[in-house]
Coordinates of C-alpha atoms in Angstrom, one line a residue:
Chain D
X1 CA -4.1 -20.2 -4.1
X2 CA -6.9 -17.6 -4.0
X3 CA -4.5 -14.6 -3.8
X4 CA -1.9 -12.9 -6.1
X5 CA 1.6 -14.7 -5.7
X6 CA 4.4 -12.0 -3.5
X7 CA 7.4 -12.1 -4.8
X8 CA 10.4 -9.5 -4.2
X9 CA 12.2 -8.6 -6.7
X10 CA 15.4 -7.2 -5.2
X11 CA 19.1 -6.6 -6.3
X12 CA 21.8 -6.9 -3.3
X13 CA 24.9 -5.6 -4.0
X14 CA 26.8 -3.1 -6.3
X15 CA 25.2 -3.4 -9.5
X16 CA 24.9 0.0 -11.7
X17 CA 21.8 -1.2 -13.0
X18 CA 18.8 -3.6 -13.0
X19 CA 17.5 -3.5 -16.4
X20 CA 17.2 -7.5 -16.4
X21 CA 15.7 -7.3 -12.8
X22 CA 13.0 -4.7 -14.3
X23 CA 12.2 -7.1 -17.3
X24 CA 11.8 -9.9 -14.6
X25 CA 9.4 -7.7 -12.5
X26 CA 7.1 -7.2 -15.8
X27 CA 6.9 -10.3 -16.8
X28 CA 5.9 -11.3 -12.9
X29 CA 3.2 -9.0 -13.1
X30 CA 2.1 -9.6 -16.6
X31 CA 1.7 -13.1 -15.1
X32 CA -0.6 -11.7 -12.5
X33 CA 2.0 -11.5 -9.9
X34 CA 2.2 -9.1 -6.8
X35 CA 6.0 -7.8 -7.6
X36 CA 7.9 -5.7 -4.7
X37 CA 10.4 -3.8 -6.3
X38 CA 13.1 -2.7 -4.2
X39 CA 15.8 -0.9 -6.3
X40 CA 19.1 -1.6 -6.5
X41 CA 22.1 -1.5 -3.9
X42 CA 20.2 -3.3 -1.3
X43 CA 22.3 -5.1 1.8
X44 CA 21.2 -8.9 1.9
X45 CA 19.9 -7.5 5.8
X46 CA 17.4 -4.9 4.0
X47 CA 15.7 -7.4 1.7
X48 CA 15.6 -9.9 4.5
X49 CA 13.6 -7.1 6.7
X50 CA 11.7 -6.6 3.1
X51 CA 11.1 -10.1 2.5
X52 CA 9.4 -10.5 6.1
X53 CA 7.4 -7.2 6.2
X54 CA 5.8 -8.3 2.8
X55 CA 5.2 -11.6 3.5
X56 CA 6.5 -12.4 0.2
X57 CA 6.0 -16.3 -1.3
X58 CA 9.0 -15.5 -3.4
X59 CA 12.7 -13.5 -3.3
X60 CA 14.1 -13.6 -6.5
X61 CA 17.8 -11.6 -6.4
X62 CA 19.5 -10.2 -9.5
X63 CA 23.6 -10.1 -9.4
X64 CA 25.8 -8.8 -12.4
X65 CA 29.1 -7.4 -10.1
X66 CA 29.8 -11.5 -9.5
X67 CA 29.5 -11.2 -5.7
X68 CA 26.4 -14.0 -5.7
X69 CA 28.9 -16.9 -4.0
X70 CA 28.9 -14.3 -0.8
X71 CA 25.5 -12.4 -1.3
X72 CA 23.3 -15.0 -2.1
X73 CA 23.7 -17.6 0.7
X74 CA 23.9 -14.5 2.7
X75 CA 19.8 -14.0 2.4
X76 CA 19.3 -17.4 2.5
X77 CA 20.8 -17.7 6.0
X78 CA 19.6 -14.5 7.1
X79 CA 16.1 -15.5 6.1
X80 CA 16.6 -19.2 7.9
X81 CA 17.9 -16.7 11.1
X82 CA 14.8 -15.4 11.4
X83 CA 12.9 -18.5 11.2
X84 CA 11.8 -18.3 7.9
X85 CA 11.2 -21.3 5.9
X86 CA 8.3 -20.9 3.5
X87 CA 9.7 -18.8 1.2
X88 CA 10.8 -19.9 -2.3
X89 CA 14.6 -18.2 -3.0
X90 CA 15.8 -17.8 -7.0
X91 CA 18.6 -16.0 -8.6
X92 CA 19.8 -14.8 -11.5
X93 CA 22.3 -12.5 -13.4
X94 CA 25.8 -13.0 -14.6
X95 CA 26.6 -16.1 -12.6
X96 CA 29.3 -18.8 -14.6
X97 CA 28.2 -22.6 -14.4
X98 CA 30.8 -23.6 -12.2
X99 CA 29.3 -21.5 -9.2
X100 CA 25.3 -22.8 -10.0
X101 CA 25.9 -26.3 -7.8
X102 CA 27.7 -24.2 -4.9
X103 CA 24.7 -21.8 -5.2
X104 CA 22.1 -24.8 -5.1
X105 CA 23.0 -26.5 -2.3
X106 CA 23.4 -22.8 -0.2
X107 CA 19.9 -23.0 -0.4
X108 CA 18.9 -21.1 -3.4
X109 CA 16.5 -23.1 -5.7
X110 CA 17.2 -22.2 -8.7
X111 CA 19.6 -20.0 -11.2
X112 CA 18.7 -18.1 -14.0
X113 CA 21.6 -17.3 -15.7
X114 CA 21.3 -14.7 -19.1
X115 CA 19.1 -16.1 -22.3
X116 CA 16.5 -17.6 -19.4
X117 CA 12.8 -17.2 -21.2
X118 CA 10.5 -15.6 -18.3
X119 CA 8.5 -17.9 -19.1
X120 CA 10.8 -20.7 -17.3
X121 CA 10.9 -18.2 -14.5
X122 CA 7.1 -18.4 -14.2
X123 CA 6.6 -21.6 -14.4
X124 CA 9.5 -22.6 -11.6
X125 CA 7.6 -20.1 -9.3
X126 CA 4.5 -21.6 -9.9
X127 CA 5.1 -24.8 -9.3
X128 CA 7.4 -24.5 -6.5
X129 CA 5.8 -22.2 -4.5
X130 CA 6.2 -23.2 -0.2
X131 CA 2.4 -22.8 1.2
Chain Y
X1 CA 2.8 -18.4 20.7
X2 CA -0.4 -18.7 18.4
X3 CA -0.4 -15.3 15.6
X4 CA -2.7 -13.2 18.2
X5 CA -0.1 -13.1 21.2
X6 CA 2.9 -12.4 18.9
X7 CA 0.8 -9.6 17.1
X8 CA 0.3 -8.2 20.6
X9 CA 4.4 -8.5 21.5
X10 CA 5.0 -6.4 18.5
X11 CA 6.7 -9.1 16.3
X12 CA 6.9 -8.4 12.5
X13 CA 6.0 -11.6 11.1
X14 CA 2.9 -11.6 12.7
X15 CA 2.0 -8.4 11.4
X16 CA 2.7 -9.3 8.4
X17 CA 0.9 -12.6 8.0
X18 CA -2.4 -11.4 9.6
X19 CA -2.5 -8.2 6.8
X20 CA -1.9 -11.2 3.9
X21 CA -4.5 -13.0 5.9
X22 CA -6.9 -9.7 5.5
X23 CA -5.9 -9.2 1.7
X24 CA -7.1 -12.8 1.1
X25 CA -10.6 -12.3 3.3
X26 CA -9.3 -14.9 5.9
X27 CA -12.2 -15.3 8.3
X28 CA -9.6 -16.3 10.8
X29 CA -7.8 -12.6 10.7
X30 CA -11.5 -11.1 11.1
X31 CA -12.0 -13.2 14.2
X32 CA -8.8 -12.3 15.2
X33 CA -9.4 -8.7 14.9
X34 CA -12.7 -9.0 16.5
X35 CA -11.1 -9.8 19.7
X36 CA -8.2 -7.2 19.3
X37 CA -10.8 -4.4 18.4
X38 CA -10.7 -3.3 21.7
X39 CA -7.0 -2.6 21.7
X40 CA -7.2 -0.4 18.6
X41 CA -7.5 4.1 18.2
X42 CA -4.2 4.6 19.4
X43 CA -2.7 5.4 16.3
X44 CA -2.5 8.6 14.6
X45 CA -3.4 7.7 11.1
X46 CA -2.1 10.7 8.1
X47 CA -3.1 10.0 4.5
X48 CA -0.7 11.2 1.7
X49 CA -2.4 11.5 -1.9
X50 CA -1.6 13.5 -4.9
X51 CA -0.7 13.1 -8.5
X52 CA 1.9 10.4 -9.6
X53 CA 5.7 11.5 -9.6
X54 CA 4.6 14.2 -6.8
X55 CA 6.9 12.8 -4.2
X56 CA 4.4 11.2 -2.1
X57 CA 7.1 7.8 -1.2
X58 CA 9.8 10.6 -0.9
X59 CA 7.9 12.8 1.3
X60 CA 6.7 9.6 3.5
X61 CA 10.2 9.1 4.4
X62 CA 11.7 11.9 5.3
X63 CA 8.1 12.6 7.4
X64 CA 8.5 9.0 9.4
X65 CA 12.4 10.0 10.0
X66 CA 11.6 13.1 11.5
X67 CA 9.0 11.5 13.8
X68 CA 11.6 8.9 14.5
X69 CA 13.7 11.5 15.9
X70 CA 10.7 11.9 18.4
X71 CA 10.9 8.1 19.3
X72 CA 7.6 7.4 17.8
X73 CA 6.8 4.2 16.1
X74 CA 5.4 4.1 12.7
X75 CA 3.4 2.3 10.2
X76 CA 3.2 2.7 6.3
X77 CA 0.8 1.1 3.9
X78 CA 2.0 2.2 0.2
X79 CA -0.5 1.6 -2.2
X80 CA 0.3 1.0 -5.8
X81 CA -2.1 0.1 -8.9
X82 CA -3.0 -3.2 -10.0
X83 CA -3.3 -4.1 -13.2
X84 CA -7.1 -4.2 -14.1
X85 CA -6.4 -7.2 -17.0
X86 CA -3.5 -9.1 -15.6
X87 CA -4.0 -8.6 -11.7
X88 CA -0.6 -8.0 -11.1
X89 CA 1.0 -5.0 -9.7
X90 CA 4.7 -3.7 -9.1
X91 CA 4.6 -2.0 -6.1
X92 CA 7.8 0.4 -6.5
X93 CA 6.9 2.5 -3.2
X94 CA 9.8 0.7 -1.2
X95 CA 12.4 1.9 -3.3
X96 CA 12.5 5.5 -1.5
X97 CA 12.2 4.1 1.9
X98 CA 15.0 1.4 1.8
X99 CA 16.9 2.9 4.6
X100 CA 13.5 2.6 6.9
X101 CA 13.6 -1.2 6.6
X102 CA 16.1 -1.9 9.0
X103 CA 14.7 -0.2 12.1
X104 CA 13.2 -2.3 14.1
X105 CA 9.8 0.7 15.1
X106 CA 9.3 0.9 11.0
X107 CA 6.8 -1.2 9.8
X108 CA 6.7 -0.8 5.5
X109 CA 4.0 -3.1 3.8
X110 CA 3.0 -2.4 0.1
X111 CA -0.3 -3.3 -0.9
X112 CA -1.7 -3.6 -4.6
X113 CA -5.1 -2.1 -5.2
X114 CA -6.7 -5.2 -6.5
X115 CA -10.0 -3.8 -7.7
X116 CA -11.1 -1.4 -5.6
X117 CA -11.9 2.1 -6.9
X118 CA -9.9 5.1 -5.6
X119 CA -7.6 2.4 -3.8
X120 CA -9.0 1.9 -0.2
X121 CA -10.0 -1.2 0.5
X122 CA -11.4 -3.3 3.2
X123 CA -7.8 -4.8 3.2
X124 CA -6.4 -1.2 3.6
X125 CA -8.6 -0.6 6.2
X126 CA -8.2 -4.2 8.0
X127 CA -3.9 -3.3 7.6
X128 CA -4.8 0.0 9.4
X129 CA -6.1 -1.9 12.2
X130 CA -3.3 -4.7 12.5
X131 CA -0.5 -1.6 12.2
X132 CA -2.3 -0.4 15.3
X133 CA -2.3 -3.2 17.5
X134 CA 0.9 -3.7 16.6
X135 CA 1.3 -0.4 18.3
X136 CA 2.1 2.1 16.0
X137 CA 2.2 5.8 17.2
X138 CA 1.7 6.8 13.2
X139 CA 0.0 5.2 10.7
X140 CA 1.1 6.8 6.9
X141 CA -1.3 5.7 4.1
X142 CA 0.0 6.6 0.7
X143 CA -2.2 6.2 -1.9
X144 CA -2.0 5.5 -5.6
X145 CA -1.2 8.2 -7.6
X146 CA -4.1 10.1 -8.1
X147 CA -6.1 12.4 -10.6
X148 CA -8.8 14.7 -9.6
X149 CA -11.7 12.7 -7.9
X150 CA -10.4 10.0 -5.8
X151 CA -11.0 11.1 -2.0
X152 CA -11.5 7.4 -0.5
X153 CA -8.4 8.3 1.9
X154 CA -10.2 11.2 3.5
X155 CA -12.8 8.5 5.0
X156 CA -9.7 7.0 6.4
X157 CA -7.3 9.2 8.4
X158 CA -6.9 11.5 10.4
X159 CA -5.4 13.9 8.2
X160 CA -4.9 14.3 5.0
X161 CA -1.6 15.4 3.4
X162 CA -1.9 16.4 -0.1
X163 CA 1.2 16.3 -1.9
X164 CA 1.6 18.8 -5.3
X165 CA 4.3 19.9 -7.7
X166 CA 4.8 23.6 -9.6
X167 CA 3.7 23.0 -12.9
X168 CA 1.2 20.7 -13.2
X169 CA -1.5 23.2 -14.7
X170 CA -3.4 26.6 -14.3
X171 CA -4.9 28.1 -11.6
X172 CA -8.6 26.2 -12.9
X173 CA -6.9 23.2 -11.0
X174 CA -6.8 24.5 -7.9
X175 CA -10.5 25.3 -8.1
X176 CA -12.1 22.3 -9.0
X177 CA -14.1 19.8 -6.8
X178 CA -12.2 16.7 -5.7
X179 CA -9.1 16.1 -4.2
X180 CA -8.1 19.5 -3.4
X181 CA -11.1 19.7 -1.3
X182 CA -10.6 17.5 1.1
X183 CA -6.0 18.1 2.3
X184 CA -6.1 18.9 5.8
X185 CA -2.5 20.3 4.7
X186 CA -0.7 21.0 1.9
X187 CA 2.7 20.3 0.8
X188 CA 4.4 21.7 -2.9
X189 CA 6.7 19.1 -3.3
X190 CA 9.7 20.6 -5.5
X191 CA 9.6 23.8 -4.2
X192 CA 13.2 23.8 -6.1
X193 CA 11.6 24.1 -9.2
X194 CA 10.6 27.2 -10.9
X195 CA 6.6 27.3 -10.4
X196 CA 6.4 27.0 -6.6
X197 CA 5.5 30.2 -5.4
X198 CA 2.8 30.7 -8.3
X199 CA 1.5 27.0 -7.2
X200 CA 1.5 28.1 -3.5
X201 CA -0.1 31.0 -4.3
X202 CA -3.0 29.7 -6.5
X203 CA -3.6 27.1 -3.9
X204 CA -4.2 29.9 -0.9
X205 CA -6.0 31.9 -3.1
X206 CA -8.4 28.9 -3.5
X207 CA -8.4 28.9 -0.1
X208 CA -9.5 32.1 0.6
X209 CA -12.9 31.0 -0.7
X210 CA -13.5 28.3 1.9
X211 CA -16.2 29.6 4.6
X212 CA -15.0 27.5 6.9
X213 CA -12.6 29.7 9.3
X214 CA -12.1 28.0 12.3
X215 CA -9.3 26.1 10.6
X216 CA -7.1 26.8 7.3
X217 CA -5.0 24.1 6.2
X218 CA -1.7 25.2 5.7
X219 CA 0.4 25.3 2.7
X220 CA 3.8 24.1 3.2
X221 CA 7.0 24.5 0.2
X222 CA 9.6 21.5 1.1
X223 CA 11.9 19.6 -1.1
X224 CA 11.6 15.6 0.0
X225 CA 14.5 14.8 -2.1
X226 CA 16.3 17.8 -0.2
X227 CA 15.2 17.0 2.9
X228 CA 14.1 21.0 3.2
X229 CA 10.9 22.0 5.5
X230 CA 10.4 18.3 6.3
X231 CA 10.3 19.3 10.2
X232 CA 7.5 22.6 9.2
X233 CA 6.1 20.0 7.8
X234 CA 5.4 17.5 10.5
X235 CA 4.8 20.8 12.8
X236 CA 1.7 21.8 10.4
X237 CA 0.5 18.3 10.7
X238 CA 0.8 17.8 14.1
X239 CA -0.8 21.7 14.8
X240 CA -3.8 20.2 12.8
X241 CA -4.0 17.3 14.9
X242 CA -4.4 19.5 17.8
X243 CA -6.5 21.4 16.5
X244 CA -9.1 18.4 16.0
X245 CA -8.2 17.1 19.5
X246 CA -9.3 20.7 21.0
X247 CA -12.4 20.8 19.0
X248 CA -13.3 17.4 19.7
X249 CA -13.6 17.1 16.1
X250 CA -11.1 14.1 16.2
X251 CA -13.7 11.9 17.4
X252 CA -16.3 13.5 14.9
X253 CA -14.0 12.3 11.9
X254 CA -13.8 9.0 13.1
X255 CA -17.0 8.2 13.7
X256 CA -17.6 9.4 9.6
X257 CA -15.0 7.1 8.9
X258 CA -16.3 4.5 10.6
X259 CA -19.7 5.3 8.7
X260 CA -18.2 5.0 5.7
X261 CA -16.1 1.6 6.3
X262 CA -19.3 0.1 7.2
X263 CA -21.4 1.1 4.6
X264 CA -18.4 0.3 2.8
X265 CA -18.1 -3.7 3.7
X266 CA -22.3 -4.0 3.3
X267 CA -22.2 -2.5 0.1
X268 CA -19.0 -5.1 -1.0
X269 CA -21.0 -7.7 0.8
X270 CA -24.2 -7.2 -1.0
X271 CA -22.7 -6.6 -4.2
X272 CA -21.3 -10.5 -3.8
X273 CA -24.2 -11.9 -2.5
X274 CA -26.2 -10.5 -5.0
X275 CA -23.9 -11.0 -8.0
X276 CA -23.1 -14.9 -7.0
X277 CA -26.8 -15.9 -7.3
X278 CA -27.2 -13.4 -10.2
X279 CA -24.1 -15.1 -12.3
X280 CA -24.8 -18.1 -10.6
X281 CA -28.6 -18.1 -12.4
X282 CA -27.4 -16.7 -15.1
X283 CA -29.5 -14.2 -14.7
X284 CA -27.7 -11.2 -15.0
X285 CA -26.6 -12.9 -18.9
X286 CA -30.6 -13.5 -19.5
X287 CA -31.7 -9.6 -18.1
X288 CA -28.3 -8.2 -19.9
X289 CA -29.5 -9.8 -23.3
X290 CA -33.5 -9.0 -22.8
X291 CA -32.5 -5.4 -22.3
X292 CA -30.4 -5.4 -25.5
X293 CA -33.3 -7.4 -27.4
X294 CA -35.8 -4.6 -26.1
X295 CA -37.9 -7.2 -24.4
X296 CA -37.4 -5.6 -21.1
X297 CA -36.5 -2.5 -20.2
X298 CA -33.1 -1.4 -17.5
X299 CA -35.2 -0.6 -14.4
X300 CA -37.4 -3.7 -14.7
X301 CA -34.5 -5.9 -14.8
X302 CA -32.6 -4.2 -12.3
X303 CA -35.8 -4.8 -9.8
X304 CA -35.4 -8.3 -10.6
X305 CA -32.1 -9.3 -9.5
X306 CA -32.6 -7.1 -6.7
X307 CA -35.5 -9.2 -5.6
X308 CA -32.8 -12.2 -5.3
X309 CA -31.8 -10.1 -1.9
X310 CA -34.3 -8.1 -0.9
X311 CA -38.3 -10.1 0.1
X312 CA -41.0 -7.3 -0.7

């Protein structure tokens, strides 16, 4: 690809803050990566209407509050709603291994849960970009 | 429905694809907007600049929900820096206007500077265009933050909103060339703060010195954050497009900008043309190390990769 990768860095729900979100956008960038940052509090509707207006290869959500089971597949069917279907969903945050397979098959490709390198993150994106 | 027609029906992916398309120089989006020139220049387009941490995202919202009030549908291209070493960017200008993404006659697309000096590109200028067919009433451009000398967005809009905060130095600033010369309007952000009467008033007095008098921009205290004076705001920008309708100077401007987009997209084409057979040849490494080596002096060389372009 000829062009900077997209990717929106975004963080639905109640979460107080987005330090870990905001280490994941610099090591996007520092990888030479086009990062929309959003801030935090975002309705799963607002990053869909983000995600489409930015024409983003990537949205990667953050979730500490534990809400990912319902906010996370949220997106992903919002997304698929709107006929969107080259777009490369992750997550990440505070989210126990007994949700990660639920979360998988909801349609979110991957979960970074806390002690993730960025490197991994990079990579992942990299190599499973959509177009 | 091929990209084109859904542009035209005013659908949001489409938009959004074509202004990738233009960020990546997609000669399919140039074709496209070859045919759709025609249904461009209905658009309204305002440039915000001014220092970083002046307000400009703030200000941008609280503008395009006042002119949503009016029913009027409305573009934004926020501009954020790329990094000159990594090529990435975080583009952060979303994060005042979250409440804008939902409605439907809001159009929000960031776009990193990738390169080009001062911010404008030919993508910016290319998004412009796609915003308008998409039929915007309003275009907003906000630029990078910016210092003293980049006035690329005045050979883009309409009008030019400069955005300043109390405090940011002496009365000197006000005077010096650059980017205070060419606001079509003025706005002191903050006008909370202690500072923004004394900042108001250095900025008229500066204007007091202009000899043109058929129009004085207008110096405006709101508070984005506050919401205060948004609507005087809007008023002065929308008395200033007016006045360049009445004057017919509207069409004047645009045929400068115009000028300059051109001159603009030869120059970038040259410069490629020019440098791919230059690097290509390794010439430019050869002249580069003769120059240092004394063989041959700057102005020769430079005559000789121009030759690669030019036959006389």
């Amino acid at each position: 690809m000829d062009r900077p990768i997209r990717v929106l860095v975004a963080k639905p729900g109640l979460d107080g803050h987005d330090r870990g979100a905001k280490v994941i956008a610099r090591a996007l960038r520092d990888a030479g990566m086009e990062v929309i940052y959003t801030g935090l509090r975002q309705t799963p509707e607002q990053i869909v209407a983000a995600a489409i207006q930015e024409d983003v290869d990537v949205v990667a959500m953050s979730i500490l509050s534990g809400a990912h089971n319902h906010l996370f597949p949220r997106v992903v069917n919002l997304l698929k709603e709107e006929g969107v279907d080259d777009v490369l969903i992750i997550g990440g945050g505070v989210i126990p291994e007994d949700d990660i397979p639920f979360l998988l098959e909801s349609g979110i490709e991957a979960i970074f849960t806390p002690g993730t390198s960025t490197k991994d993150v990079i990579e992942f994106i990299k190599n499973n970009l959509k177009r | 429905m091929n990209i084109e027609e859904r542009l035209l029906k005013g659908d949001k992916r489409a938009c959004a694809r074509l202004i990738t398309m233009l960020e990546s120089n997609d000669m399919e989006a140039v074709e496209i907007l070859k045919r759709l020139y025609k249904n461009t220049g209905n658009a309204y387009v305002i440039g915000v600049t001014g220092p970083p941490g002046a307000g400009k995202s703030t200000l941008t919202d609280k503008l395009v929900k006042e002119l949503r009030k009016k029913d009027k549908k409305v573009g934004i291209i926020a501009i954020d820096p790329t990094s000159p070493f990594s090529g990435g960017a975080i583009l952060g200008d979303r994060i005042r206007m979250n409440d804008l993404s939902l409605d439907k006659n809001v159009f929000i697309r960031s776009m990193g500077t990738r390169g080009s000096l001062g911010g404008m590109s030919r993508a910016t200028w290319g998004a412009v265009k796609v915003l308008d067919i998409f039929g915007c009433d309003y275009i907003f451009i906000e630029t990078v933050g910016v210092g003293q000398s980049e006035v690329d967005i005045v050979k883009t809009a309409d009008t030019v909103l400069m955005v300043m905060v109390p405090n940011l130095g002496d009365d000197i600033q006000a005077i010096k060339a650059g980017i205070m010369e060419i606001a079509d309007v003025f706005a002191i952000n903050k006008s909370d703060l202690d500072g923004a009467d004394k900042t108001k008033l250095e900025v008229e007095m500066n204007l007091d010195l202009n000899e043109n008098t058929d129009y004085r921009p207008p110096v405006v205290k709101v508070s984005a954050a506050k919401n205060k004076d948004i609507d005087v705001l809007l008023e002065k920008i929308i008395e200033h497009r007016r006045h360049l309708e009445e004057t017919n100077k509207l069409e004047e401007r645009r045929i400068r900008n115009n000028k300059m987009e051109l001159l603009k997209m030869v120059e970038e084409d040259l410069m490629s043309l020019i440098l791919d057979k230059a690097v290509k040849e390794d010439l430019l490494e050869r002249l580069a190390r003769d120059v240092t080596l004394r063989k041959t002096d700057p102005y020769t060389a430079k005559d000789e990769i121009l030759k690669l372009v030019v036959n006389e």
